[in-house]
C-alpha positions as a printed NumPy array, in Angstrom:
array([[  12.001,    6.439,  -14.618],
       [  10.3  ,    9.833,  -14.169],
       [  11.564,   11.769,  -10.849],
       [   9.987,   14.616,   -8.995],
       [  11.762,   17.877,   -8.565],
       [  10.976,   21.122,   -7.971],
       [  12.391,   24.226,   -6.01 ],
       [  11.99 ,   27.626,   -5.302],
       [  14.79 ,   30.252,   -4.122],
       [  15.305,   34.144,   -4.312],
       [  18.185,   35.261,   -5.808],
       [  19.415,   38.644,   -3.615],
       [  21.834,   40.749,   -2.944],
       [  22.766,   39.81 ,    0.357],
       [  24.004,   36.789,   -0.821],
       [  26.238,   38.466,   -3.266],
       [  24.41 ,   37.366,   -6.316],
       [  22.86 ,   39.636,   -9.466],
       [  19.964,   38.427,  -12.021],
       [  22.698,   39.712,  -15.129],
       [  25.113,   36.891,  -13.648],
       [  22.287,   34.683,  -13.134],
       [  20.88 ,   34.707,  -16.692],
       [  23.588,   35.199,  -18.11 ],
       [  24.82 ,   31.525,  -16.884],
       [  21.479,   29.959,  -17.408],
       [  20.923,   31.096,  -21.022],
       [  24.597,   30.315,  -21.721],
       [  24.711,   34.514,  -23.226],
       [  27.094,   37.14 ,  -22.499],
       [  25.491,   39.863,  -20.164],
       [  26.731,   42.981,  -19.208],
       [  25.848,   44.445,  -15.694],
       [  24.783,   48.28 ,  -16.229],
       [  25.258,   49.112,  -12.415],
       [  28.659,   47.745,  -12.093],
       [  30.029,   47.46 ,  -14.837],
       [  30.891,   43.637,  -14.969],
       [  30.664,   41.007,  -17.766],
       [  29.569,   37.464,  -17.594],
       [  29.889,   35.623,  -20.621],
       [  29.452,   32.052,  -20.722],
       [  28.664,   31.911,  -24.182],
       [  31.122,   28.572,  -24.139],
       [  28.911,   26.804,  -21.87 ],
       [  27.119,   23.532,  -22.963],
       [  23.95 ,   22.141,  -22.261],
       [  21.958,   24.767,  -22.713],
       [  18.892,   23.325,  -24.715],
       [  16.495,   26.073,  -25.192],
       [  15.98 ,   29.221,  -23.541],
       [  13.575,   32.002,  -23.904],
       [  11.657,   34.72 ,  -22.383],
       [   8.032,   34.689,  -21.865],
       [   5.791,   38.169,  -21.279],
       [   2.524,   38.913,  -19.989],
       [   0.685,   40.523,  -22.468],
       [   0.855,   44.05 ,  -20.937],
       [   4.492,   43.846,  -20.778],
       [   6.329,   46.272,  -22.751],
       [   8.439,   44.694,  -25.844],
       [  12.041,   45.924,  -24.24 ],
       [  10.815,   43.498,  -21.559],
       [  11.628,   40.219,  -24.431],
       [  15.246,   40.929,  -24.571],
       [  17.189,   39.322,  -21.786],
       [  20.417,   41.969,  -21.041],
       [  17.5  ,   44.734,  -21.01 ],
       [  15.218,   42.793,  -18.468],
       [  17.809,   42.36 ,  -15.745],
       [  19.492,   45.316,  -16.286],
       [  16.262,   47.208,  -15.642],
       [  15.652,   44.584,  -12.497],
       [  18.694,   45.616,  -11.045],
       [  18.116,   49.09 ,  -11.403],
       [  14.869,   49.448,   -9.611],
       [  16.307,   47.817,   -6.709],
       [  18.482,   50.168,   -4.515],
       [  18.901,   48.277,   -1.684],
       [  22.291,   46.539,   -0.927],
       [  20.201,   43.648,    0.761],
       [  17.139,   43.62 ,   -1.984],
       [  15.535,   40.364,   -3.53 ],
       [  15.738,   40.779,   -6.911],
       [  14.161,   37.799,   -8.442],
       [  12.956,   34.406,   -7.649],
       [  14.17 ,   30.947,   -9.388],
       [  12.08 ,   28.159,  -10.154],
       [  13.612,   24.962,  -10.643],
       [  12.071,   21.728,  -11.723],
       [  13.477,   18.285,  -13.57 ],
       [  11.98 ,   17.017,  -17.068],
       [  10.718,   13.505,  -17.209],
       [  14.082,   11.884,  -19.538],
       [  11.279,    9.832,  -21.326],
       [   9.694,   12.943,  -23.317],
       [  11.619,   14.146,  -26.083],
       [  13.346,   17.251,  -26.138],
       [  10.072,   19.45 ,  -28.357],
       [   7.972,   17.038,  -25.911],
       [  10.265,   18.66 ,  -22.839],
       [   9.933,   22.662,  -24.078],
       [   5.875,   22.08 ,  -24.586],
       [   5.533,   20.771,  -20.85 ],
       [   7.849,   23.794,  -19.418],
       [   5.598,   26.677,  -21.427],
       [   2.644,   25.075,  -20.444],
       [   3.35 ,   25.15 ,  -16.802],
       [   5.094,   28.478,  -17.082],
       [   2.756,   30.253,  -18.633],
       [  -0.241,   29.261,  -16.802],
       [   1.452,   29.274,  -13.326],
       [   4.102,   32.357,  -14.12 ],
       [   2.761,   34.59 ,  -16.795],
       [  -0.613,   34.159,  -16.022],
       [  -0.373,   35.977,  -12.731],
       [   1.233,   38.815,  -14.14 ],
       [   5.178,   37.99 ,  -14.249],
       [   7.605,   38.049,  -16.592],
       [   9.364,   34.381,  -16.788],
       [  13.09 ,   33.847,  -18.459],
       [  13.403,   29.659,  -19.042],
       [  16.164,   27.947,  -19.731],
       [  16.294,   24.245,  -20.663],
       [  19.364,   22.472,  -19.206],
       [  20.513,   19.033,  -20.445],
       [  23.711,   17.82 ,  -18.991],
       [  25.051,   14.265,  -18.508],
       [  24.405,   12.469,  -15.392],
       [  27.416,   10.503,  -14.012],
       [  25.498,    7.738,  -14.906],
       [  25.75 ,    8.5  ,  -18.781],
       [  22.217,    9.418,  -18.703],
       [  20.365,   12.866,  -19.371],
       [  19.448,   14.968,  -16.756],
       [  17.001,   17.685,  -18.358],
       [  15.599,   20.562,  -16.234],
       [  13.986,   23.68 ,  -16.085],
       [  15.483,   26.929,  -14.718],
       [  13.12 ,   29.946,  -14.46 ],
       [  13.626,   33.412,  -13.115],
       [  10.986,   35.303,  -12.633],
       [  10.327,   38.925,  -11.496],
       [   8.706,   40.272,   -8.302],
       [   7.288,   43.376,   -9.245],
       [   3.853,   44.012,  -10.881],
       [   4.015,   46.239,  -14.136],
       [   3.026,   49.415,  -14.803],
       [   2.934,   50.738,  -18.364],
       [   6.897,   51.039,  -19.23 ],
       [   8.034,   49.191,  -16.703],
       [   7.764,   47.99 ,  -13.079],
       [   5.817,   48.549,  -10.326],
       [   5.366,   47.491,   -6.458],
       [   6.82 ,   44.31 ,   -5.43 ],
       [   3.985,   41.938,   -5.014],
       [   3.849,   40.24 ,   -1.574],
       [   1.353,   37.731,   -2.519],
       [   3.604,   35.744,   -4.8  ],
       [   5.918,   35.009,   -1.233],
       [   2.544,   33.155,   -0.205],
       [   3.85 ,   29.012,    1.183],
       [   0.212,   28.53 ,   -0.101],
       [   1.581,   29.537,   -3.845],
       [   4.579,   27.9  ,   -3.667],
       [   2.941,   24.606,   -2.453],
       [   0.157,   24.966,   -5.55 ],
       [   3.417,   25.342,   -7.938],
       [   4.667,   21.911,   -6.673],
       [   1.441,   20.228,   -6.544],
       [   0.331,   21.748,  -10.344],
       [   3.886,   20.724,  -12.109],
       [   3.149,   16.945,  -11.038],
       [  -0.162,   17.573,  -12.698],
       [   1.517,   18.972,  -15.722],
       [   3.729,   16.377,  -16.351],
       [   1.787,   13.467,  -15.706],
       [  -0.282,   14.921,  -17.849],
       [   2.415,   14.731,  -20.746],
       [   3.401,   11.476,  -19.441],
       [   0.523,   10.013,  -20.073],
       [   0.332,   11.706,  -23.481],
       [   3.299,   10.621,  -24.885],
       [   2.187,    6.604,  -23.649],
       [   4.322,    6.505,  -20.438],
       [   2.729,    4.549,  -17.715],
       [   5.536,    6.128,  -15.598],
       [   3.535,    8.939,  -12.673],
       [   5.701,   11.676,  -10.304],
       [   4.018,   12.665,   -6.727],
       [   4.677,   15.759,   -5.742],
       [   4.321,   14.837,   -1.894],
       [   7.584,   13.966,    0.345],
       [   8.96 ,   10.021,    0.785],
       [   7.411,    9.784,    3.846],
       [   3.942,   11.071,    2.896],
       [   4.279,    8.337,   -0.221],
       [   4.712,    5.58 ,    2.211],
       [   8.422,    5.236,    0.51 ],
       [  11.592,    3.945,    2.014],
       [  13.786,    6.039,   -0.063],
       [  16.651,    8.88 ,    1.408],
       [  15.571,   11.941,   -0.406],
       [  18.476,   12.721,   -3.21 ],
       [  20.997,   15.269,   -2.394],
       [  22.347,   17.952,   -4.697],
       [  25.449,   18.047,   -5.977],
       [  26.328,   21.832,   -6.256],
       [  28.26 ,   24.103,   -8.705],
       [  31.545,   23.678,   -6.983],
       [  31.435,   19.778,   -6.201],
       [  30.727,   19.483,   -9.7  ],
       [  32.851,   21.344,  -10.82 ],
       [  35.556,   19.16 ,   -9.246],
       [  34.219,   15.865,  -10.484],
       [  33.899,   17.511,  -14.076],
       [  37.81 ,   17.312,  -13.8  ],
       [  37.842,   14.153,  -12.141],
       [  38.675,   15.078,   -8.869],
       [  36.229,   13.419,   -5.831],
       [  35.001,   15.764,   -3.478],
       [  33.062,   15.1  ,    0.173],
       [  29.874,   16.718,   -1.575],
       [  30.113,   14.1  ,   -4.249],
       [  30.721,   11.19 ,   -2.054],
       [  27.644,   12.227,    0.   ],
       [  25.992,   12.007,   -3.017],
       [  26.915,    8.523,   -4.409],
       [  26.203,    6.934,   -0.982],
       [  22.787,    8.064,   -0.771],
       [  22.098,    7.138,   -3.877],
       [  23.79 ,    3.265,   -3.408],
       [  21.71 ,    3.041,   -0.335],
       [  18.819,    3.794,   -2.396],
       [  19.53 ,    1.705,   -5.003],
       [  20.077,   -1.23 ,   -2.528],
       [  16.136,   -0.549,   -0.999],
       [  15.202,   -0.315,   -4.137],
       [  16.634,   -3.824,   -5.21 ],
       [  15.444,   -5.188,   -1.871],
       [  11.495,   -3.274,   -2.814],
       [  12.12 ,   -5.517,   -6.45 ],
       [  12.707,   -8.821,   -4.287],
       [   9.784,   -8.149,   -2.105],
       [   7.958,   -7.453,   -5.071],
       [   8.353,  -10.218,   -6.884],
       [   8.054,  -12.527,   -3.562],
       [   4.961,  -11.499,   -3.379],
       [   3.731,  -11.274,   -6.646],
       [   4.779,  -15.548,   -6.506],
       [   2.925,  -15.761,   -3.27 ],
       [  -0.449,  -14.389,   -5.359],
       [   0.321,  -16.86 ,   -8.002],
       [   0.062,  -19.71 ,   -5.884],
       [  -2.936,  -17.978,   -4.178],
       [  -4.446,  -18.58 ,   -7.442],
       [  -3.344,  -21.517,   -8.422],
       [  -4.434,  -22.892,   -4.868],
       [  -7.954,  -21.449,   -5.198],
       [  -7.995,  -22.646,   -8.767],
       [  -7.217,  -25.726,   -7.359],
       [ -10.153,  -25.609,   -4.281],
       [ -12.944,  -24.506,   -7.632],
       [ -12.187,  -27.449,   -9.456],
       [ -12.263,  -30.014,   -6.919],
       [ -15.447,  -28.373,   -5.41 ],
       [ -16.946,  -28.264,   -8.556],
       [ -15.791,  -32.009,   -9.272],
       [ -17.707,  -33.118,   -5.958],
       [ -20.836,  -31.412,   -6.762],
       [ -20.942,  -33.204,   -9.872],
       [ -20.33 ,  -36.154,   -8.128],
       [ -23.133,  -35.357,   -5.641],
       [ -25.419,  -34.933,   -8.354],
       [ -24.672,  -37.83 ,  -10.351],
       [ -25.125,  -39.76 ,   -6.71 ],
       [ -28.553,  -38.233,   -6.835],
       [ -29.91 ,  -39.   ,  -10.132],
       [ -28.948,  -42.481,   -9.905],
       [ -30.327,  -42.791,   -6.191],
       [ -33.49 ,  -40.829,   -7.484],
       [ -33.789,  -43.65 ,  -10.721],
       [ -33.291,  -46.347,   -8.017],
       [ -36.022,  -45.459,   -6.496],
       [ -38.543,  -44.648,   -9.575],
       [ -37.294,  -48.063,  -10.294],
       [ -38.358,  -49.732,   -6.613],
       [ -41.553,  -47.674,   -6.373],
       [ -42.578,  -49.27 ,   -9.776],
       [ -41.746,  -52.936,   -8.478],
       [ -44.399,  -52.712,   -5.654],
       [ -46.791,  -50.525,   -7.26 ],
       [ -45.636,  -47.301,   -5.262],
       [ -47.545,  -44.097,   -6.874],
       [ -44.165,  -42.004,   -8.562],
       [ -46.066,  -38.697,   -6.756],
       [ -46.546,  -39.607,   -2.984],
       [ -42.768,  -41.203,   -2.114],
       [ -42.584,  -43.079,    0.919],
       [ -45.805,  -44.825,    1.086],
       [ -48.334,  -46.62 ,   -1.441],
       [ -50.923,  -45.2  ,   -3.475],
       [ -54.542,  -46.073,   -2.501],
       [ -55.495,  -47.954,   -5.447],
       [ -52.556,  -49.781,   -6.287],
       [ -51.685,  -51.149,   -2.273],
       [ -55.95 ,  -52.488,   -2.67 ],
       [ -54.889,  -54.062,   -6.053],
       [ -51.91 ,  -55.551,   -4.54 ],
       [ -54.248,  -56.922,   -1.431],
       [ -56.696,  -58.061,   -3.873],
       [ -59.178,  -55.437,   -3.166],
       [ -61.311,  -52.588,   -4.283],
       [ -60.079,  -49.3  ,   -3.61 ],
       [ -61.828,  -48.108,   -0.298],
       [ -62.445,  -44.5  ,   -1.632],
       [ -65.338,  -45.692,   -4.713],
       [ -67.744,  -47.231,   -1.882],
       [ -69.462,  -46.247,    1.207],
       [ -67.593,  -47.21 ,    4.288],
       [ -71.075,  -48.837,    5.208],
       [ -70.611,  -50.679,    1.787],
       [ -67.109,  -52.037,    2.538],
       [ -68.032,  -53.711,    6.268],
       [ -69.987,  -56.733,    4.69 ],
       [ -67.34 ,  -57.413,    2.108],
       [ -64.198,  -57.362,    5.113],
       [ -67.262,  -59.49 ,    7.366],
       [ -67.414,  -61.673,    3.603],
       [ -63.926,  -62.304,    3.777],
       [ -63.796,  -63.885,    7.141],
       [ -66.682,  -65.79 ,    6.97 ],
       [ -69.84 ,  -64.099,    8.467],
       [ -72.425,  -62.116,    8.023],
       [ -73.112,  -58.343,    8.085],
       [ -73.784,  -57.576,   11.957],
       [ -75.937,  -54.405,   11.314],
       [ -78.273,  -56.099,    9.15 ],
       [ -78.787,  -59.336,   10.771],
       [ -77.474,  -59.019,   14.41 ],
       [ -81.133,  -59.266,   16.135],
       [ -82.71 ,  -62.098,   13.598],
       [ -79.365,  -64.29 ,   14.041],
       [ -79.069,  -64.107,   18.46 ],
       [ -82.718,  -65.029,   18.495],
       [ -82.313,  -67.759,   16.099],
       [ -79.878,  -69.275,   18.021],
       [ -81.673,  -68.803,   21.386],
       [ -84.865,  -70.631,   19.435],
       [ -86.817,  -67.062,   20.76 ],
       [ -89.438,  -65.509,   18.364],
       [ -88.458,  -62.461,   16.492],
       [ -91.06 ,  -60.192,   17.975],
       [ -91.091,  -58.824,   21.613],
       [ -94.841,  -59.338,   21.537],
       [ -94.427,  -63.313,   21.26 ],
       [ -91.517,  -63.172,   23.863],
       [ -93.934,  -61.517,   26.541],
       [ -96.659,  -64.481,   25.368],
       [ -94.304,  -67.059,   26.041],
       [ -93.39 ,  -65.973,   29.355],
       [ -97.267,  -65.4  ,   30.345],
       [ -97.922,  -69.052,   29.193],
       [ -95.166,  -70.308,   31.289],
       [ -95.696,  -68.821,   34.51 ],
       [ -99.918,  -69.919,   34.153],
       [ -99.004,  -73.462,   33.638],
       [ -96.746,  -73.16 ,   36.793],
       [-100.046,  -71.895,   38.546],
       [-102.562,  -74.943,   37.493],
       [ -99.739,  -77.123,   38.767]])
């Protein structure tokens, strides 16, 4: 699995430390100090993959050869307390081969490095973890002086910037994600702290030149203890983040299974529904046929089929004046609007005619007179 690293130190004086003995060591070359005198050779070390030095283009061509470089660094700085160069340190992704490995580090040297105007020595470490595995990084000294034709200039305060150093960090996680995802790795490094990640992981501790020195020859030390305990109590959050994981990756299953579960039986009801419906639907086409119903007005009759079932005309192809003598028919009499007056003075044995009614009564009262 890809980690994150990257740091950022000053290699000084005050600290007792030269950039000969420095470069020497990382490009595993034997270096001889001009100013005093002293030689580091560690020509016998291993895991020293690649190194190289990397110029801006104004940089003079002296500038390429390593001894030369840092000799000339440590000349232009007179002060017993002066900061002589900075180191950059960052880990490879393991999963990118080792021309994969050197491609990443150039790319993010030279645009970040060389591109503002320094000169960068790499080196390309590879040594064994305790864990058998390999533990590639990048080690990069760079100077802190602008050029000037034939050699160097001011020191240039803006490269101390937080800002700068912060960019670095944030622009290597770029870089290698970038050649991560290249290379078909679905593996990703954050540049931000644990915390900021939302992980619950102890942040990795160093082991240091000296304590591993000591367990190169077998020999524990307290550094290397610290070490190994962090790094079980990681490994046992780590299990425990697996467990919880995989708890709740079961938990979604059944989710899914349960809501799979729900669709189905839904569905299964609403077919049932609609089966319910068709038949109750043909039921009723089937009723409505029986007694005559009309299949467009549900829940009552049509007009001319409830008539034909009574044994009548429709009422809507007459005159309601039309339809009174055939109801009066039916039951027995005759139209009242057509015979009312003719039929009362029938039975009364009057005459049809007011004329002969008024006779009759002048008749009747004269013979009650003469008597």
């Amino acid at each position: 699995m890809a980690i994150y690293h990257l740091s950022a130190k000053v290699i000084g004086r005050s600290s007792g430390r030269s950039t000969t003995a420095a470069a020497a060591y990382r490009a595993g070359e034997r270096i001889e100090d001009g100013r005093t005198g002293q030689v580091f050779d560690y020509t016998r070390k291993g895991g020293v993959e690649h190194a190289e030095i990397i110029t801006p283009a104004n940089a003079p061509s002296w500038m390429s050869d390593r001894a030369q470089l840092w000799n000339a660094v440590e000349k232009v700085e007179a002060r017993k307390d002066a900061q002589l160069a900075r180191e950059v340190e960052f880990a490879l992704p393991r999963e990118l081969t080792p021309t994969q490995r050197l491609d990443l580090a150039r790319a993010f040297v030279k645009e970040e490095f060389v591109g503002r105007g320094m000169v960068a020595d790499l080196a390309i470490h590879n040594p064994r973890h305790p864990d058998g595995q390999e533990r590639p990084h990048c080690h990069v000294m760079i100077t802190m002086r602008n050029l000037t034709g034939e050699g160097f200039g001011q020191k240039n305060r803006e490269w101390n910037g937080k800002d700068l150093l912060e960019g670095w960090r944030e622009r290597w996680a770029e870089h290698a994600n970038r050649a991560l995802e290249r290379a078909g790795y679905a593996d990703r490094i954050d540049h931000r702290s644990l915390e900021a990640q939302g992980q619950d992981r102890e942040p990795q501790p160093k082991l240091g030149p000296a304590a591993t020195a000591l367990e190169r020859r077998g020999e524990p030390s307290e550094r290397g203890d610290h070490v190994r305990e962090v790094a079980a109590r990681n490994a046992e959050r780590a299990a425990l983040e697996v467990e919880r994981r995989t708890i709740w990756e079961r938990l979604d299953q059944v989710r899914a299974a349960l809501t799979a579960l729900r669709d189905r039986a839904e569905e299964g009801v609403r077919k049932r529904i609609e089966t319910a419906r068709e038949v109750m639907d043909a039921a009723k086409q089937r009723i409505d046929g029986l007694l005559g119903r009309s299949s467009t007005r549900q829940g009552t009759y049509g007009g001319a089929d409830r008539d034909a079932v009574l044994g009548r005309p429709p009422p809507d192809t007459q005159p309601r004046s039309q339809q009174t003598p055939d109801r009066d028919a039916l039951l027995g009499r005759n139209p009242p609007n057509a015979v009312q007056s003719t039929n009362r003075e029938a039975l009364l044995g009057q005459a049809s005619g007011p004329s002969d009614r008024i006779e009759k009564s002048y008749g009747a009262d004269n013979d009650r007179d003469r008597q």
